XYZ file of C-alpha atoms in Angstrom:
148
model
C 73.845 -32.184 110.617
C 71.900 -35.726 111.540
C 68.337 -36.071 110.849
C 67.311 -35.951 114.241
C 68.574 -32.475 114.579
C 67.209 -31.079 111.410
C 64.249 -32.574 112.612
C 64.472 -31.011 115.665
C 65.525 -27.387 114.150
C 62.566 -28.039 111.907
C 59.801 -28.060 114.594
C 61.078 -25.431 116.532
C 60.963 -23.366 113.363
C 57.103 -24.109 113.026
C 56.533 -23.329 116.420
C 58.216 -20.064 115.812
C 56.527 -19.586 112.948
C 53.023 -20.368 114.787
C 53.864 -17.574 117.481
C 54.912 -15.054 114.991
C 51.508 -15.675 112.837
C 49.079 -15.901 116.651
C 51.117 -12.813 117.291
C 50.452 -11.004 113.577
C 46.562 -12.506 113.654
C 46.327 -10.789 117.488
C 47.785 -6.907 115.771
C 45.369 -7.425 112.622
C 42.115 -7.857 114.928
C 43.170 -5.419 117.376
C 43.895 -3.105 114.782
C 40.609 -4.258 112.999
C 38.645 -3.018 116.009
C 40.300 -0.022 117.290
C 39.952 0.960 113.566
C 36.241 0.007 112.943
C 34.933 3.298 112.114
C 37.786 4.716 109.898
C 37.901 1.153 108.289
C 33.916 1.191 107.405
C 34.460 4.844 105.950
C 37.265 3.999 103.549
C 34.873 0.559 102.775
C 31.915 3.142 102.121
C 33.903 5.558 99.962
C 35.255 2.848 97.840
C 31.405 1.431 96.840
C 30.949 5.728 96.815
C 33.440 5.981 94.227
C 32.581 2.486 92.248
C 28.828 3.529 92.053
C 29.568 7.314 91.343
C 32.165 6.009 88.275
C 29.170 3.614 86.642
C 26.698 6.731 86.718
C 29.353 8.638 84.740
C 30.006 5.753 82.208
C 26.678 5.101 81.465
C 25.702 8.674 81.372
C 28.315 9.020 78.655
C 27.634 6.078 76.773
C 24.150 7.394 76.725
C 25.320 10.764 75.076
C 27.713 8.892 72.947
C 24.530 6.635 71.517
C 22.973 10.158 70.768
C 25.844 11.593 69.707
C 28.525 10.039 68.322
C 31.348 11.601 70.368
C 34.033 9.709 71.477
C 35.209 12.060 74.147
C 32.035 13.732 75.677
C 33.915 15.515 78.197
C 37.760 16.144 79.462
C 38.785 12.639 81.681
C 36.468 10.340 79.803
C 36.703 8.608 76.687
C 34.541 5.976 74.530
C 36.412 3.205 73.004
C 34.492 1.129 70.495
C 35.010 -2.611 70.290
C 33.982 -5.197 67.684
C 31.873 -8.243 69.271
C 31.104 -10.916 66.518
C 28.537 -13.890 66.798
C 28.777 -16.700 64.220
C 27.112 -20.335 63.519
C 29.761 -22.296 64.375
C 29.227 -25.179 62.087
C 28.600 -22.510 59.127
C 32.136 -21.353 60.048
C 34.226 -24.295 60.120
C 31.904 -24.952 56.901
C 33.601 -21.771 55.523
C 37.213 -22.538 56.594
C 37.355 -26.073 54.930
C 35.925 -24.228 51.839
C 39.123 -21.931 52.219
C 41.514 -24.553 53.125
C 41.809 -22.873 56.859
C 40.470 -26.009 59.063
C 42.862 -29.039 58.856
C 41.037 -30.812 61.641
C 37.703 -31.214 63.184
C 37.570 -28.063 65.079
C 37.661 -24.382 64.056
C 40.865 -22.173 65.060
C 38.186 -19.364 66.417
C 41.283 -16.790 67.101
C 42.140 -17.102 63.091
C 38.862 -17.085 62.365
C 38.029 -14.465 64.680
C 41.017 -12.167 62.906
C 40.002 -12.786 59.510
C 36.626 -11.614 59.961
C 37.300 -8.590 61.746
C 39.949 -7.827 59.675
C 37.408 -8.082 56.319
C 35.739 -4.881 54.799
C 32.069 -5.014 56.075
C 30.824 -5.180 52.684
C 32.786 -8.639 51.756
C 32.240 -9.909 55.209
C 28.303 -9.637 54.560
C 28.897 -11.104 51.033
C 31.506 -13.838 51.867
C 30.371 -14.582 55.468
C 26.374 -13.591 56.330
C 26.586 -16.048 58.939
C 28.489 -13.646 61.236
C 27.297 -10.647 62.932
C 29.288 -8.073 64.415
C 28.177 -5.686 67.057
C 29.966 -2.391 68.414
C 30.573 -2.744 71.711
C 31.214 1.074 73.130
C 33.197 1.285 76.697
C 33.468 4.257 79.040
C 36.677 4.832 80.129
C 38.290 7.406 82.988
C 40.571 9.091 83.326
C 42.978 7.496 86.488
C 43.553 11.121 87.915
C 40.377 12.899 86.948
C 41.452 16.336 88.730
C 44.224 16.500 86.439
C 42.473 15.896 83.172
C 39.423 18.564 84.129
């Protein structure tokens, strides 16, 4: 095929391609507007649900902060997570004194690991520049009628 007519077969492509889309564009807004209301109810119920789900998170972080329990009622569950805050120049400090930084920078997912992984009690002795926090999440269940 010449280049003229791949040319040619090229722009009547787009052109097709521009109807198709003015055509598509055309259905979505006409569907967007004969649909208004039942689109602005499923938009409602979705922020509905969203809000309704943080209530019930924080309600049972609350009673887990009392509490303790990790699974305050069927369809929810607490999962506890380990946040850690460090000096950063105490820590690269630390890893040269362990032979764990080679360069100038500290390799924060090693570090990260190590520190997590340490008892608490030799973390506080070997590394009191880092503080670790518990960070509980609320989790649901996807199909909540099923689990209650």
């Amino acid at each position: 095929m010449a280049l003229l007519d791949q040319l040619t077969a090229l722009a009547q492509l787009r052109e097709t391609a521009k109807t198709a889309k003015a055509i598509v564009t055309g259905l979505r807004t006409r569907f967007e507007v004969d649909n208004a209301l039942a689109l602005a109810s499923a938009r409602n119920a979705e922020i509905a649900v969203v809000q309704a789900e943080e209530l019930v998170k924080e309600a049972a972080l609350i009673e887990y902060g009392e509490t303790g329990n990790k699974t305050p009622e069927r369809g929810i569950q607490i999962k506890v997570g380990a946040q850690f805050k460090y000096d950063e120049t105490k820590a690269l400090e630390w890893a040269r004194e362990h032979n764990l930084a080679f360069t100038y920078t500290l390799d924060k997912v090693l570090f990260g690991k190590i520190a997590l992984g340490m008892p608490e009690e030799q973390r506080a002795r070997e590394m009191p520049f880092v503080k670790v926090e518990e960070m509980p999440k609320a989790t649901l269940a996807v199909d909540l009628l099923a689990a209650l």
